[in-house]
Tab-separated table of C-alpha atoms in Angstrom:
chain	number	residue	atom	x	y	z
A	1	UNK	CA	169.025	-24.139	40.584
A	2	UNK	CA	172.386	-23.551	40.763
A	3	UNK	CA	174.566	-22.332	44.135
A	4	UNK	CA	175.508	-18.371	43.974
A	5	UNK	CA	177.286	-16.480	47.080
A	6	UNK	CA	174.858	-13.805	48.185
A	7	UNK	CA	176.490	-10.686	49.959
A	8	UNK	CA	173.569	-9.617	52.602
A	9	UNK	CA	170.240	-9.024	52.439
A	10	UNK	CA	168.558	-9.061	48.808
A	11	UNK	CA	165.226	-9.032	48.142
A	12	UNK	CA	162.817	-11.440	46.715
A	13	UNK	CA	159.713	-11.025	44.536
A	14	UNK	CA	158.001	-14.894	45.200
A	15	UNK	CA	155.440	-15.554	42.016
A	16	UNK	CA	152.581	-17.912	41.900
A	17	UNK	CA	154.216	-20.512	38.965
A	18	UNK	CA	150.619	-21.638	37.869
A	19	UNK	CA	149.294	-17.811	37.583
A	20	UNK	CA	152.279	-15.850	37.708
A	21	UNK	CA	150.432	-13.703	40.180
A	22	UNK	CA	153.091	-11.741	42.819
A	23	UNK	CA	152.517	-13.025	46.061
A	24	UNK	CA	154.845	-11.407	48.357
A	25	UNK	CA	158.435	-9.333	48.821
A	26	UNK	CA	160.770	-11.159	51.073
A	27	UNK	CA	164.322	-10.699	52.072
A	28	UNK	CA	167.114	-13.788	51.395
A	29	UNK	CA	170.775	-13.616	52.368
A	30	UNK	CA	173.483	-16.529	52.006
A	31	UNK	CA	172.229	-18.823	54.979
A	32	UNK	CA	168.037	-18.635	53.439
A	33	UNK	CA	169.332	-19.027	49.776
A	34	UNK	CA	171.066	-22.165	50.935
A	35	UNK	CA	167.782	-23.504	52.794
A	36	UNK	CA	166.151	-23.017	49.765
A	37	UNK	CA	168.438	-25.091	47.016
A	38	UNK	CA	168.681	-27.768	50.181
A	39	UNK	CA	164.958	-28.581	50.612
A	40	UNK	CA	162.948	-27.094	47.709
A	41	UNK	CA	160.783	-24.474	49.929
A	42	UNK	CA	161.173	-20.913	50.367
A	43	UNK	CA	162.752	-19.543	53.394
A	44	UNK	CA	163.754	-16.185	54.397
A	45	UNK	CA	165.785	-13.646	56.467
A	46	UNK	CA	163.449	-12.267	58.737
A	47	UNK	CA	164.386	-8.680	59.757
A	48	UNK	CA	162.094	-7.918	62.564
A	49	UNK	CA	162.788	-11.674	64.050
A	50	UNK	CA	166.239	-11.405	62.993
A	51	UNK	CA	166.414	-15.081	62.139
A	52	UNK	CA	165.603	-17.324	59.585
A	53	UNK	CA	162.111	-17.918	58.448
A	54	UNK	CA	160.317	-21.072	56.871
A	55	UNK	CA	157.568	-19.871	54.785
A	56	UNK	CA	154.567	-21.995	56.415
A	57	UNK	CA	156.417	-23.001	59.330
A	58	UNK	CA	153.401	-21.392	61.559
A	59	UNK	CA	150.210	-21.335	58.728
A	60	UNK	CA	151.222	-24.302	57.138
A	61	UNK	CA	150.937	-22.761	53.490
A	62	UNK	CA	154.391	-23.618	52.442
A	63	UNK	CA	155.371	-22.326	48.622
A	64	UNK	CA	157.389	-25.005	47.149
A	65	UNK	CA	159.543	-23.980	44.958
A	66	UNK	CA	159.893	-24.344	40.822
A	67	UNK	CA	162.848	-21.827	40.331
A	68	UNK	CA	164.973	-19.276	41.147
A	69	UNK	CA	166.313	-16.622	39.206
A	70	UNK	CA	168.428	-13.656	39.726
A	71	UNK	CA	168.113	-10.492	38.193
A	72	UNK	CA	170.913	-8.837	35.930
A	73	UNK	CA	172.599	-7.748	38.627
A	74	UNK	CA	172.956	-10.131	40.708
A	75	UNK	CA	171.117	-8.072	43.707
A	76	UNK	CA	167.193	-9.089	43.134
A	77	UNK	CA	165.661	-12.574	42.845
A	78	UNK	CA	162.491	-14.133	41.231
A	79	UNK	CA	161.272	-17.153	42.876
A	80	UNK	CA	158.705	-19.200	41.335
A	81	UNK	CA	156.292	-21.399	43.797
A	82	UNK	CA	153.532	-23.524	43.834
A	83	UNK	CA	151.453	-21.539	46.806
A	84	UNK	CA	149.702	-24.007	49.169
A	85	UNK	CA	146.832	-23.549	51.643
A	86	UNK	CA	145.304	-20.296	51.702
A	87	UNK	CA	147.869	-18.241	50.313
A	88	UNK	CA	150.793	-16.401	50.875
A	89	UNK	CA	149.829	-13.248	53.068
A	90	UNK	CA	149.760	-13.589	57.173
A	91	UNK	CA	146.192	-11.679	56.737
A	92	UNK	CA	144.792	-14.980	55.099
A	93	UNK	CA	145.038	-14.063	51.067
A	94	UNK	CA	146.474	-15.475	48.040
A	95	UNK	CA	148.616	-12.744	47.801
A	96	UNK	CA	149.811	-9.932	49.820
A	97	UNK	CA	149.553	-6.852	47.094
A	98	UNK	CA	145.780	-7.740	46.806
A	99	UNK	CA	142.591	-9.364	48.121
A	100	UNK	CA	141.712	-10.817	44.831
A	101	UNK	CA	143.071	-11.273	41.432
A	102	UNK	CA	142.912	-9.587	38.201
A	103	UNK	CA	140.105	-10.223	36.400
A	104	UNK	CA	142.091	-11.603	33.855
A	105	UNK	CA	143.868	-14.009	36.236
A	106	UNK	CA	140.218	-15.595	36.858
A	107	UNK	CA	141.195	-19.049	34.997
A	108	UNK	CA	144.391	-19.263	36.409
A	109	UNK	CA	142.620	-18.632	39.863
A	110	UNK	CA	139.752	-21.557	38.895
A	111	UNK	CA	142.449	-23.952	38.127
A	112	UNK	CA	143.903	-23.524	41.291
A	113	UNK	CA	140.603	-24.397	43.013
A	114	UNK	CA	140.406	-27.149	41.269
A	115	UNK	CA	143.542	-28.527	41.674
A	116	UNK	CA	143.089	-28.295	45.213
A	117	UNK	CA	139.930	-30.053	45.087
A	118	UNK	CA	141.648	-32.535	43.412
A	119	UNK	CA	144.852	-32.930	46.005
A	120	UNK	CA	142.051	-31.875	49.394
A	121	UNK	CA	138.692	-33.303	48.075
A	122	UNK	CA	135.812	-31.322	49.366
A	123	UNK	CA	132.155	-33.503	50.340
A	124	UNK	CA	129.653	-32.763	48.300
A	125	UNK	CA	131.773	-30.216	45.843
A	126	UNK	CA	130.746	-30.763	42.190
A	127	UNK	CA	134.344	-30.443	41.162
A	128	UNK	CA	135.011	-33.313	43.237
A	129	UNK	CA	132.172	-35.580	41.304
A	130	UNK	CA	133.497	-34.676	38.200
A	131	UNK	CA	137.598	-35.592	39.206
A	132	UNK	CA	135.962	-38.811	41.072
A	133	UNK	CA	133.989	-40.105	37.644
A	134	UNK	CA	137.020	-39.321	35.122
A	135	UNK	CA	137.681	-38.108	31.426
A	136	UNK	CA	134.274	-39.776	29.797
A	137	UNK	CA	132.241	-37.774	32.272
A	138	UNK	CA	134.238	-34.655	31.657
A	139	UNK	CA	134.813	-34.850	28.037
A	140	UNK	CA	130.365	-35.543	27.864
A	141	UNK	CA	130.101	-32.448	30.027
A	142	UNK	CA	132.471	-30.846	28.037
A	143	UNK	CA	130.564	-31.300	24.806
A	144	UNK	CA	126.833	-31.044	26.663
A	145	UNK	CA	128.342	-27.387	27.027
A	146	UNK	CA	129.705	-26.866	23.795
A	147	UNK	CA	126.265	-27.813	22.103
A	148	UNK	CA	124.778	-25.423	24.380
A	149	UNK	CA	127.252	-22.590	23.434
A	150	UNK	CA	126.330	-22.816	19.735
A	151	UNK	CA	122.232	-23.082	20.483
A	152	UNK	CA	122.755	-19.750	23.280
A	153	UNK	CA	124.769	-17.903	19.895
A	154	UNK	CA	121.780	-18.446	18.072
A	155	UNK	CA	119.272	-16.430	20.293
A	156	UNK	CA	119.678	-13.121	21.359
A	157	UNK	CA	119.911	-13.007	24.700
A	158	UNK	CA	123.965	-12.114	25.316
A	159	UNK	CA	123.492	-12.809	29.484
A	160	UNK	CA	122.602	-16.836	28.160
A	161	UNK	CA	125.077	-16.950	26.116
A	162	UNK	CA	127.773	-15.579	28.681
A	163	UNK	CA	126.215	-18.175	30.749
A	164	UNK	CA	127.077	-20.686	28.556
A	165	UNK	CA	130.155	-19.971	27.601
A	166	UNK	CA	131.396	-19.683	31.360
A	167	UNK	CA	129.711	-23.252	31.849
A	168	UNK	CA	132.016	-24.201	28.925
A	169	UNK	CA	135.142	-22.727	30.362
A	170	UNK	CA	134.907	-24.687	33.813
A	171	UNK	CA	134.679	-28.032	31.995
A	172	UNK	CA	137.473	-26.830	29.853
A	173	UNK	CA	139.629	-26.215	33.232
A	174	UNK	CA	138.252	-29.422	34.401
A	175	UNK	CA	139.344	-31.425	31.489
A	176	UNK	CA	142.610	-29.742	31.081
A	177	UNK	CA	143.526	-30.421	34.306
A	178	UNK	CA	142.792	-34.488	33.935
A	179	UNK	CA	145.202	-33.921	31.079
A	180	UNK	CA	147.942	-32.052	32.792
A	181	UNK	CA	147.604	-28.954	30.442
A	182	UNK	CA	147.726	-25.330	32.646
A	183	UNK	CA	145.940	-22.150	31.122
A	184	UNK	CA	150.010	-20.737	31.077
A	185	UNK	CA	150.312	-23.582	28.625
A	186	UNK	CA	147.225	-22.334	26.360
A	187	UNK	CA	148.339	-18.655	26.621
A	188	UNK	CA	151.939	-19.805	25.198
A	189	UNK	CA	150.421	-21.712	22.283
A	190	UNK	CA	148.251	-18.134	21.970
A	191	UNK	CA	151.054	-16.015	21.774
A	192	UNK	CA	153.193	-18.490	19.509
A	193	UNK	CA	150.880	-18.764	17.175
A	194	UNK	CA	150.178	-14.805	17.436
A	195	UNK	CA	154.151	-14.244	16.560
């Protein structure tokens, strides 16, 4: 990230790096952008405090940042985060433009959870058994699923066989994340290959 004067207040659209999900508007001037490049977190001008603001200095859901990019202009930035904790919004969600995701944001979502199962391990959570035992569990679960994919496709009940295929997609998230592959990586390969 490289060191740019900022004149005033300009905003900042903070995106979730993993799902590229918005999570919030902020505002940054010179003495916030600085913070930022220094320690690798997000921090803010807050105009109703009038004083700088540590994301997660009082919910403890810090965004640690990947990038920063400014717009064009020079007026707007993008900052990319990894979102801890519970999210980004003071009302307790991921993000603040919505209660839930997109439908089609539901893998990036799952990989999330299980990532944090991973980093906060949960008693009892299945996700948790499978991280604990390792790859030759997954990968058998992984295949176990797969078999049971292909026998679902052959009968005719479609509410199986979505069933099935979700049970598929889990260990899928599960596996990729043992092997440090994100679903952003699978939809560039997708859309490299559709080019």
């Amino acid at each position: 990230m490289q060191k740019r004067e900022i004149t005033g207040l300009v905003p900042a659209v903070v995106q979730d790096y993993y799902s590229g999900r918005v999570l919030m508007l902020a505002y940054v001037n010179q003495e916030s952008y600085d913070y930022m490049l220094e320690f690798g977190e997000t921090c803010f001008w807050s105009r109703s405090r009038n004083k700088l603001w540590h994301k997660g200095d009082t919910s403890g859901n810090i965004q640690k940042i990947k990038s920063i990019a400014f717009d064009c202009d020079g007026d707007t930035l993008l900052i990319l985060v990894e979102q801890t904790g519970s999210g980004a919004c003071h009302l307790g969600t991921f993000s603040c433009f919505e209660e839930k995701p997109a439908d089609f944001l539901i893998a990036d979502e799952l990989y999330d959870i299980i990532r944090d199962r991973r980093d906060n391990p949960i008693e009892k959570s299945y996700t948790n058994y499978l991280l604990r035992e390792g790859l030759d569990k997954v990968l058998k679960k992984v295949g176990e699923e797969s078999a049971e994919v292909i026998i679902a496709a052959k009968n005719d009940s479609k509410e199986l066989l979505v069933e099935e295929i979700s049970d598929l997609a889990y260990h899928l998230l599960v596996m990729m994340l043992l092997k440090d592959v994100s679903p952003e990586d699978v939809r560039g390969k997708l859309a490299e290959r559709r080019k």
